[in-house]
PDB file of C-alpha atoms and ligand atoms in Angstrom:
ATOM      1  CA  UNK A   1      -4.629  10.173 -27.987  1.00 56.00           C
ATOM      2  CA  UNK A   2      -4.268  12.601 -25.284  1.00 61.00           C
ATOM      3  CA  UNK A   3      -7.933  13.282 -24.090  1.00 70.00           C
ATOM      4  CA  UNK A   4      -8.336  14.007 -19.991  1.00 92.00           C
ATOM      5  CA  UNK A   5      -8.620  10.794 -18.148  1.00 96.00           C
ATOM      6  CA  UNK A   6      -8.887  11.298 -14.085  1.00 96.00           C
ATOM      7  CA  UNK A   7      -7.662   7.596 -13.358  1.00 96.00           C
ATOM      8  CA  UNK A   8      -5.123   7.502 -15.948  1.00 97.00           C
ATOM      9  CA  UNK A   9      -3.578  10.945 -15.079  1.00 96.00           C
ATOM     10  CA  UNK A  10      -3.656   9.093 -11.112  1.00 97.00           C
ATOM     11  CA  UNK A  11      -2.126   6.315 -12.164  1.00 97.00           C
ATOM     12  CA  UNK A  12       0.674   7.999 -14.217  1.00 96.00           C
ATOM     13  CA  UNK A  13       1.143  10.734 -11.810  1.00 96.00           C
ATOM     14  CA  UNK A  14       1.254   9.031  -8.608  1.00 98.00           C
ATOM     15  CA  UNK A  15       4.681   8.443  -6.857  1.00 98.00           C
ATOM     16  CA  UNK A  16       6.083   6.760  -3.773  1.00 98.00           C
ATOM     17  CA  UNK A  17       5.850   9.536  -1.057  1.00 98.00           C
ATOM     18  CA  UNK A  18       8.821   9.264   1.883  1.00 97.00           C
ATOM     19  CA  UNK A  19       9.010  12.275   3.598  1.00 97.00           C
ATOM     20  CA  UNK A  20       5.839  13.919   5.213  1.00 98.00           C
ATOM     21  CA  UNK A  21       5.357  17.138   6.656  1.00 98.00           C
ATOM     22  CA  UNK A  22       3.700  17.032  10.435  1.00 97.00           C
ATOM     23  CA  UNK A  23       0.341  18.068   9.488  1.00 98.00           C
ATOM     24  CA  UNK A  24      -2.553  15.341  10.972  1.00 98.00           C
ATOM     25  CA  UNK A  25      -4.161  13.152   8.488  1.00 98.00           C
ATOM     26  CA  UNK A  26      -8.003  12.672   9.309  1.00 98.00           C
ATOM     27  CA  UNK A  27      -9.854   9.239   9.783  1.00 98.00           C
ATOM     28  CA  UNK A  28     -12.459  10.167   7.625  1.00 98.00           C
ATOM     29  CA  UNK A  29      -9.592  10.075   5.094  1.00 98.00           C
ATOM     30  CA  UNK A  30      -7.769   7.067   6.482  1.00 98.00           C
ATOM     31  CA  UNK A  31     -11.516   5.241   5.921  1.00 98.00           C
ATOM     32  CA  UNK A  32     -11.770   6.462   2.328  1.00 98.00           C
ATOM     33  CA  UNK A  33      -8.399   5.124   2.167  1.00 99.00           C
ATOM     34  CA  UNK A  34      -9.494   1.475   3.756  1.00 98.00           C
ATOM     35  CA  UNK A  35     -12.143   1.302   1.469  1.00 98.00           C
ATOM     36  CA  UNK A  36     -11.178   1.796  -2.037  1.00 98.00           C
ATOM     37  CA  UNK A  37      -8.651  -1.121  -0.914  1.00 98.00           C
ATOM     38  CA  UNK A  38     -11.856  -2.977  -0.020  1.00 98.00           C
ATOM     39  CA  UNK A  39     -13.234  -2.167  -3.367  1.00 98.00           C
ATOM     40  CA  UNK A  40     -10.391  -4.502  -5.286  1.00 98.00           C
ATOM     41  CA  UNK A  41     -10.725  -7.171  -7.226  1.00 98.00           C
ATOM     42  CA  UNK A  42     -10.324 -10.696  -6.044  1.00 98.00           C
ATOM     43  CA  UNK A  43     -11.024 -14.116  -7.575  1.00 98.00           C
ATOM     44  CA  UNK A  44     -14.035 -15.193  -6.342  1.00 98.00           C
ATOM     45  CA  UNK A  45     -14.237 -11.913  -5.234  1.00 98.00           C
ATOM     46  CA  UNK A  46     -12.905 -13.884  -1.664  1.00 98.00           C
ATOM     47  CA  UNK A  47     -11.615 -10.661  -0.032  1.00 98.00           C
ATOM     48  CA  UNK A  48      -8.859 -11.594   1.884  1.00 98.00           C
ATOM     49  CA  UNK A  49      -7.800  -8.800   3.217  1.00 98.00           C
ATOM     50  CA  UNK A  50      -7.672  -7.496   6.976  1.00 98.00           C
ATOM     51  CA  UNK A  51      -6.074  -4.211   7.636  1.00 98.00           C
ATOM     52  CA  UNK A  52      -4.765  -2.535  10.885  1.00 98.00           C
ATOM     53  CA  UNK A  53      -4.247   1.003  11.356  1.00 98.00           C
ATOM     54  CA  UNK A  54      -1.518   2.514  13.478  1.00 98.00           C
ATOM     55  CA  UNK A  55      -1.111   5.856  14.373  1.00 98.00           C
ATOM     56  CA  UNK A  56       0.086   5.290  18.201  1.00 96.00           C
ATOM     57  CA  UNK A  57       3.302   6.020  19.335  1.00 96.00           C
ATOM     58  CA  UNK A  58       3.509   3.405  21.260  1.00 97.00           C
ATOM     59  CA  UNK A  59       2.793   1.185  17.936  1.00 97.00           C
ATOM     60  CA  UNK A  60       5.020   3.278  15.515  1.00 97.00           C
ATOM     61  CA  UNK A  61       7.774   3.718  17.311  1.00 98.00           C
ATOM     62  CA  UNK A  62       8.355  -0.651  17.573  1.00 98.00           C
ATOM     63  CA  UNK A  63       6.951  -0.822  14.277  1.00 98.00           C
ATOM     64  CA  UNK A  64       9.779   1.432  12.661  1.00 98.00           C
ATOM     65  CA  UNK A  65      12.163  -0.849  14.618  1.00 98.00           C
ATOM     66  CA  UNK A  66      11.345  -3.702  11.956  1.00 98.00           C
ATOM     67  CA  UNK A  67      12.411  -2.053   8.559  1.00 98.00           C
ATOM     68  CA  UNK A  68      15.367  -0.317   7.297  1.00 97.00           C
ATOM     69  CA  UNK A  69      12.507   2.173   6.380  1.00 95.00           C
ATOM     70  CA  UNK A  70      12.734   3.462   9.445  1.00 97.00           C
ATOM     71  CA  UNK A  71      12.281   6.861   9.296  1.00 98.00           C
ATOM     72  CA  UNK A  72       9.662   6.825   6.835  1.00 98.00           C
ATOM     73  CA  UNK A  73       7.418   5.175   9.623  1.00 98.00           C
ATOM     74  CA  UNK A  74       8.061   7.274  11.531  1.00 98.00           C
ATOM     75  CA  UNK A  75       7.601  10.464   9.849  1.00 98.00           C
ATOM     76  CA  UNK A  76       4.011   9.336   8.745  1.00 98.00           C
ATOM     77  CA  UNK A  77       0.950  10.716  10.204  1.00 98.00           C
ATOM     78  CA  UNK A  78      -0.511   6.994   9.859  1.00 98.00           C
ATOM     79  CA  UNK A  79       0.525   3.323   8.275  1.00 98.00           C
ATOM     80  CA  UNK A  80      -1.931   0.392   6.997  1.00 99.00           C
ATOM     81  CA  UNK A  81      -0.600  -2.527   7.984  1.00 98.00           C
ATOM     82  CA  UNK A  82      -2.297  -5.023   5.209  1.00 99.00           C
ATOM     83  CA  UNK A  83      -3.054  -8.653   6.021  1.00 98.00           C
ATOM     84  CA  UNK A  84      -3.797 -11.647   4.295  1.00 98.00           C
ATOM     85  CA  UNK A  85      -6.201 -13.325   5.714  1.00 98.00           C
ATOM     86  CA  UNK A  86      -5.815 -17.135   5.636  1.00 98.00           C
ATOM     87  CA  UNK A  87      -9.382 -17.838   7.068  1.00 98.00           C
ATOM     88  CA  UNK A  88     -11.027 -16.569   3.348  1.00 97.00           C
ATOM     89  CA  UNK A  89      -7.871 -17.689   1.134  1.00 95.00           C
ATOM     90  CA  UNK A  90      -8.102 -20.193  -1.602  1.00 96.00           C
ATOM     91  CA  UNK A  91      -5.436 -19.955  -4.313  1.00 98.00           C
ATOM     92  CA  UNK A  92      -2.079 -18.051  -3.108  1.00 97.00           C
ATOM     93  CA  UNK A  93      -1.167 -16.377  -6.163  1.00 98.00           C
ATOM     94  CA  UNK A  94      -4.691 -15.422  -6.541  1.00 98.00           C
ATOM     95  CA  UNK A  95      -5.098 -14.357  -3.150  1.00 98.00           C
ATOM     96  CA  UNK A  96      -1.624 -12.554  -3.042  1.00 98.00           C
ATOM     97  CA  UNK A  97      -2.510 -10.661  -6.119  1.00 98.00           C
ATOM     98  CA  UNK A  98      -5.661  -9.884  -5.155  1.00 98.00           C
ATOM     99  CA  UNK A  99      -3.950  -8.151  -1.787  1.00 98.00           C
ATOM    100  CA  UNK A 100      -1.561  -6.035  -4.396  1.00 98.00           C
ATOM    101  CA  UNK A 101      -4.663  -4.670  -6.294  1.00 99.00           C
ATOM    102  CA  UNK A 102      -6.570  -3.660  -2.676  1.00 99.00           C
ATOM    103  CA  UNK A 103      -2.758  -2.173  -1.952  1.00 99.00           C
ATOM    104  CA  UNK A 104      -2.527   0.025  -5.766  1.00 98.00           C
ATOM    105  CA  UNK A 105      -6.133   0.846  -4.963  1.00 98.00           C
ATOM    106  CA  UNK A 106      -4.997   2.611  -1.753  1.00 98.00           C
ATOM    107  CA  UNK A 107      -2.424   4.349  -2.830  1.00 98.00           C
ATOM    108  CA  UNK A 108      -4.275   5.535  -5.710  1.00 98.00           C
ATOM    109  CA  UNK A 109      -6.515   6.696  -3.352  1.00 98.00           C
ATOM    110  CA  UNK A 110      -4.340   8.129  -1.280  1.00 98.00           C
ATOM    111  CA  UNK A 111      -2.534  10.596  -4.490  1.00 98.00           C
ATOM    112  CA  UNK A 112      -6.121  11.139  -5.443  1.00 98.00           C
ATOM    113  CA  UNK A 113      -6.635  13.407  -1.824  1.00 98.00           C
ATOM    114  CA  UNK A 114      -3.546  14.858  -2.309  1.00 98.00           C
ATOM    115  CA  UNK A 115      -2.041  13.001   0.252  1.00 98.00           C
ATOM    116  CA  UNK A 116       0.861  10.705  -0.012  1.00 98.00           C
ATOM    117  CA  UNK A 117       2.103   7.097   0.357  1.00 98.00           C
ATOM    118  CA  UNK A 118       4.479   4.251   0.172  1.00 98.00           C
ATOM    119  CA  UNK A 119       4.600   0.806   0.551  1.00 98.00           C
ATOM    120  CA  UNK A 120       6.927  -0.690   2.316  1.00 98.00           C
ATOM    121  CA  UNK A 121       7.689  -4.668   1.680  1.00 98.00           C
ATOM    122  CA  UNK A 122      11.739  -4.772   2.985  1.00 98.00           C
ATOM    123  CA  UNK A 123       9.742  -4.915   6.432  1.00 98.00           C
ATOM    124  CA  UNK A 124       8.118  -8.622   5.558  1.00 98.00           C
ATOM    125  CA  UNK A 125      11.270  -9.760   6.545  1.00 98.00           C
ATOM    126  CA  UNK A 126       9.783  -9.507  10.019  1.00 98.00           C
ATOM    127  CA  UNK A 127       6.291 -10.144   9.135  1.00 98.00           C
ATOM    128  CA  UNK A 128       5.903 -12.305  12.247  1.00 98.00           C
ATOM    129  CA  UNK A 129       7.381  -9.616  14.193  1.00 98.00           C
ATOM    130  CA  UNK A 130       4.830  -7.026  13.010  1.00 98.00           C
ATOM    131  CA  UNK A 131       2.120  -9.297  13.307  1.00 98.00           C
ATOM    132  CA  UNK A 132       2.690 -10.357  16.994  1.00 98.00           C
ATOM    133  CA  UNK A 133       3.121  -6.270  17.420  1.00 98.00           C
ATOM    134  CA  UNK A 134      -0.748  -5.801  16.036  1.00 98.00           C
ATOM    135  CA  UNK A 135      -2.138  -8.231  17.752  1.00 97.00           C
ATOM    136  CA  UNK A 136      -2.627 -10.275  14.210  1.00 98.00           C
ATOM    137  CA  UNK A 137      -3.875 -13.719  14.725  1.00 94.00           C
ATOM    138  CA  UNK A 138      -1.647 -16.739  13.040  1.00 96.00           C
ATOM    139  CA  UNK A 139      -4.258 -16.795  10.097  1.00 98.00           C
ATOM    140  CA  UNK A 140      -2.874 -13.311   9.154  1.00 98.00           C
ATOM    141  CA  UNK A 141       0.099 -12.810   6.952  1.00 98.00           C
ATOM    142  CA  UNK A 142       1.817  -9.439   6.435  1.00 98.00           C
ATOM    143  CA  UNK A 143       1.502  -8.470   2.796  1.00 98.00           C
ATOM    144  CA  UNK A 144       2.579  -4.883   3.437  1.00 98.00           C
ATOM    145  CA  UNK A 145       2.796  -1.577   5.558  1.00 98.00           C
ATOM    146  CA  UNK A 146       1.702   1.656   3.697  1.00 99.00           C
ATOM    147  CA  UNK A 147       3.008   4.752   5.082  1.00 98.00           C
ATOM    148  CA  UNK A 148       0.570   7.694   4.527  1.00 98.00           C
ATOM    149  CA  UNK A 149       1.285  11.195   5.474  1.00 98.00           C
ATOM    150  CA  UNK A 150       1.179  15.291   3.237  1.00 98.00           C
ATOM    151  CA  UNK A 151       4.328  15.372   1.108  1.00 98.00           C
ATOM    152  CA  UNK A 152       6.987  17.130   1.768  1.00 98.00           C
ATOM    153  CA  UNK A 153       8.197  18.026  -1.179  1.00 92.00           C
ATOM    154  CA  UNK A 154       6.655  17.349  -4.461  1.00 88.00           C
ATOM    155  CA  UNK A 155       7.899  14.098  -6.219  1.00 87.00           C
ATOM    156  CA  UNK A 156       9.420  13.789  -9.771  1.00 88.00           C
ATOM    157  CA  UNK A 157       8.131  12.256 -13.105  1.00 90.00           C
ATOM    158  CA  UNK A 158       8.921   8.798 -12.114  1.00 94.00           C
ATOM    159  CA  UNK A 159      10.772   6.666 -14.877  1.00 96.00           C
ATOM    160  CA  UNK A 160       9.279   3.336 -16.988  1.00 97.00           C
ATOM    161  CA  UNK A 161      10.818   1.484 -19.224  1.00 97.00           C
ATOM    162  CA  UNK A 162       8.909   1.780 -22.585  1.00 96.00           C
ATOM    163  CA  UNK A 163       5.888  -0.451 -23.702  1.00 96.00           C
ATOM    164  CA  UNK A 164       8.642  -1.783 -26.696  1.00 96.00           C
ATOM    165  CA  UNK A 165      10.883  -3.046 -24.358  1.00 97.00           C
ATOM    166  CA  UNK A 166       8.393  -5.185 -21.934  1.00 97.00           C
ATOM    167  CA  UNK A 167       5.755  -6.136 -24.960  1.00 97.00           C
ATOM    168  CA  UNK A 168       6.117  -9.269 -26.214  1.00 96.00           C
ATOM    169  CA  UNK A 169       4.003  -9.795 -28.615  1.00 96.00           C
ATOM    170  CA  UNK A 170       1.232  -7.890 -31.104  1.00 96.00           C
ATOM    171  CA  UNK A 171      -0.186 -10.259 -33.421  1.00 94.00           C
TER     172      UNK A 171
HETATM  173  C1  FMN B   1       6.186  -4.853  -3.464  1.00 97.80           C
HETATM  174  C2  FMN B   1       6.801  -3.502  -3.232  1.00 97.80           C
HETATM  175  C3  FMN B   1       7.659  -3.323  -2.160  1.00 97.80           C
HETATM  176  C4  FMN B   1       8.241  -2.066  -1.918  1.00 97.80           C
HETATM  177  N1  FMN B   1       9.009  -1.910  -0.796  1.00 97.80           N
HETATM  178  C5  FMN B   1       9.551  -0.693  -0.538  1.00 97.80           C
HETATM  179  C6  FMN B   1      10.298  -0.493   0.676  1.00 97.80           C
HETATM  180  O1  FMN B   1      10.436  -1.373   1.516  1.00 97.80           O
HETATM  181  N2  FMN B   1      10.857   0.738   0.883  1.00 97.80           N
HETATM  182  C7  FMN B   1      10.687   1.766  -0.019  1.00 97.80           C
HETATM  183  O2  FMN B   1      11.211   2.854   0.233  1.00 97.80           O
HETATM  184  N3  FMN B   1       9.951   1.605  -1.163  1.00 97.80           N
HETATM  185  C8  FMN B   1       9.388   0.418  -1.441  1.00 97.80           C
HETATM  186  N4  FMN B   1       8.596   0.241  -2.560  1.00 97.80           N
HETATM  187  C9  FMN B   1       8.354   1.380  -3.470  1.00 97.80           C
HETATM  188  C10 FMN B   1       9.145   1.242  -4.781  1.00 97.80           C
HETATM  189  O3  FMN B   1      10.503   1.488  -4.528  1.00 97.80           O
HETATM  190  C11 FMN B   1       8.572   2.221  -5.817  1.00 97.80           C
HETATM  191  O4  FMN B   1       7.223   1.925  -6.070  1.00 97.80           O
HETATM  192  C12 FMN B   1       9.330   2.147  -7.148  1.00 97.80           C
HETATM  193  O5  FMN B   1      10.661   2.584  -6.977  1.00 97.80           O
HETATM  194  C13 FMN B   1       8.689   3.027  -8.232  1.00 97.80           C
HETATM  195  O6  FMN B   1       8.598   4.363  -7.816  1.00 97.80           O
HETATM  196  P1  FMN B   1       7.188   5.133  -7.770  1.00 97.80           P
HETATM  197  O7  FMN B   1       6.298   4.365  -6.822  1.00 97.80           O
HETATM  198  O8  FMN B   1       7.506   6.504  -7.255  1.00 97.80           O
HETATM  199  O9  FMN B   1       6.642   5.172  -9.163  1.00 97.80           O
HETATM  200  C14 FMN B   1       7.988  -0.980  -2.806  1.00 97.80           C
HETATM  201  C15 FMN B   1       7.100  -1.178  -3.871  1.00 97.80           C
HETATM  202  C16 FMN B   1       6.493  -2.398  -4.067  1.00 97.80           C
HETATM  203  C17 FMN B   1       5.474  -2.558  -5.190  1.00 97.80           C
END
């Protein structure tokens, strides 16, 4: 059962992308970008997401300052900072999963235009740090920073554990 499959080759073959080159990466991508993560699902289809977009300097530079990812920041053309928004929240795990799926769908996105991305959580430890940095309101929680920039290098094969080892159960 190997037939071509254009979203299950993307999801297979995308990879976490750390090292960019310097080339610029265009807002008419970064807005294709913002809204396949718009295009998630979410329970009551609530939406509670905000994003902010940082390609400044001035922003990236402080913003680095808050992970150990560092350098990864600041190597990329441009990060998402992604928000959840507690004005449109009504169930937490629902709403926090529902911020994961808008994050895949970005990234997906992102390997689909031959671009790449990471996403960067070790920085939540400083979530209000990054927030007060944006500008965020306190009804919006840091759920993540995605790094987008062109590769460097092209990444490996990636490694899962097989579907015997995390299935339960087939009855
Ligand atoms: C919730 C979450 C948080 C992550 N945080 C970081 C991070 O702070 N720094 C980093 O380099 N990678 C981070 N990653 C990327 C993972 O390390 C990566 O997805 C995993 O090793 C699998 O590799 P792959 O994405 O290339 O398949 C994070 C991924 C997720 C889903």
């Amino acid at each position: 059962m190997k037939a071509e499959n254009p979203v299950i080759d993307a999801i297979t073959t995308r990879r976490s992308v750390r090292q960019f080159t310097k080339e610029p990466v265009s807002d008419e991508a970064v807005d294709q970008i913002l809204e396949s993560g718009l295009w998630a699902p979410s329970g009551k289809n609530n939406q509670p997401w905000k994003f902010a977009v940082i390609r400044d300097l001035t922003l990236k530079e402080p913003l680095a300052g808050l992970t150990h990812s560092r350098s990864i920041i600041q190597g990329a053309a441009v990060c998402i900072a992604v928000f959840l928004d507690h004005t449109r929240v009504y169930d937490r795990t629902k709403d926090v999963q529902a911020a994961g799926a808008c994050i895949q769908n970005m990234l997906l996105t992102i390997h689909s235009l031959g671009l790449g991305g990471i996403w960067l959580g070790e920085i939540l430890k400083n979530k209000e740090k990054v927030a007060k940095l944006l500008g965020a309101g306190e009804d919006l929680e840091l759920m993540a920073v995605v790094a987008i920039g062109w590769p460097a290098k092209r990444s490996g094969a990636g490694e899962r554990d097989s579907l015997e080892k995390r299935v339960l159960c087939r009855r």
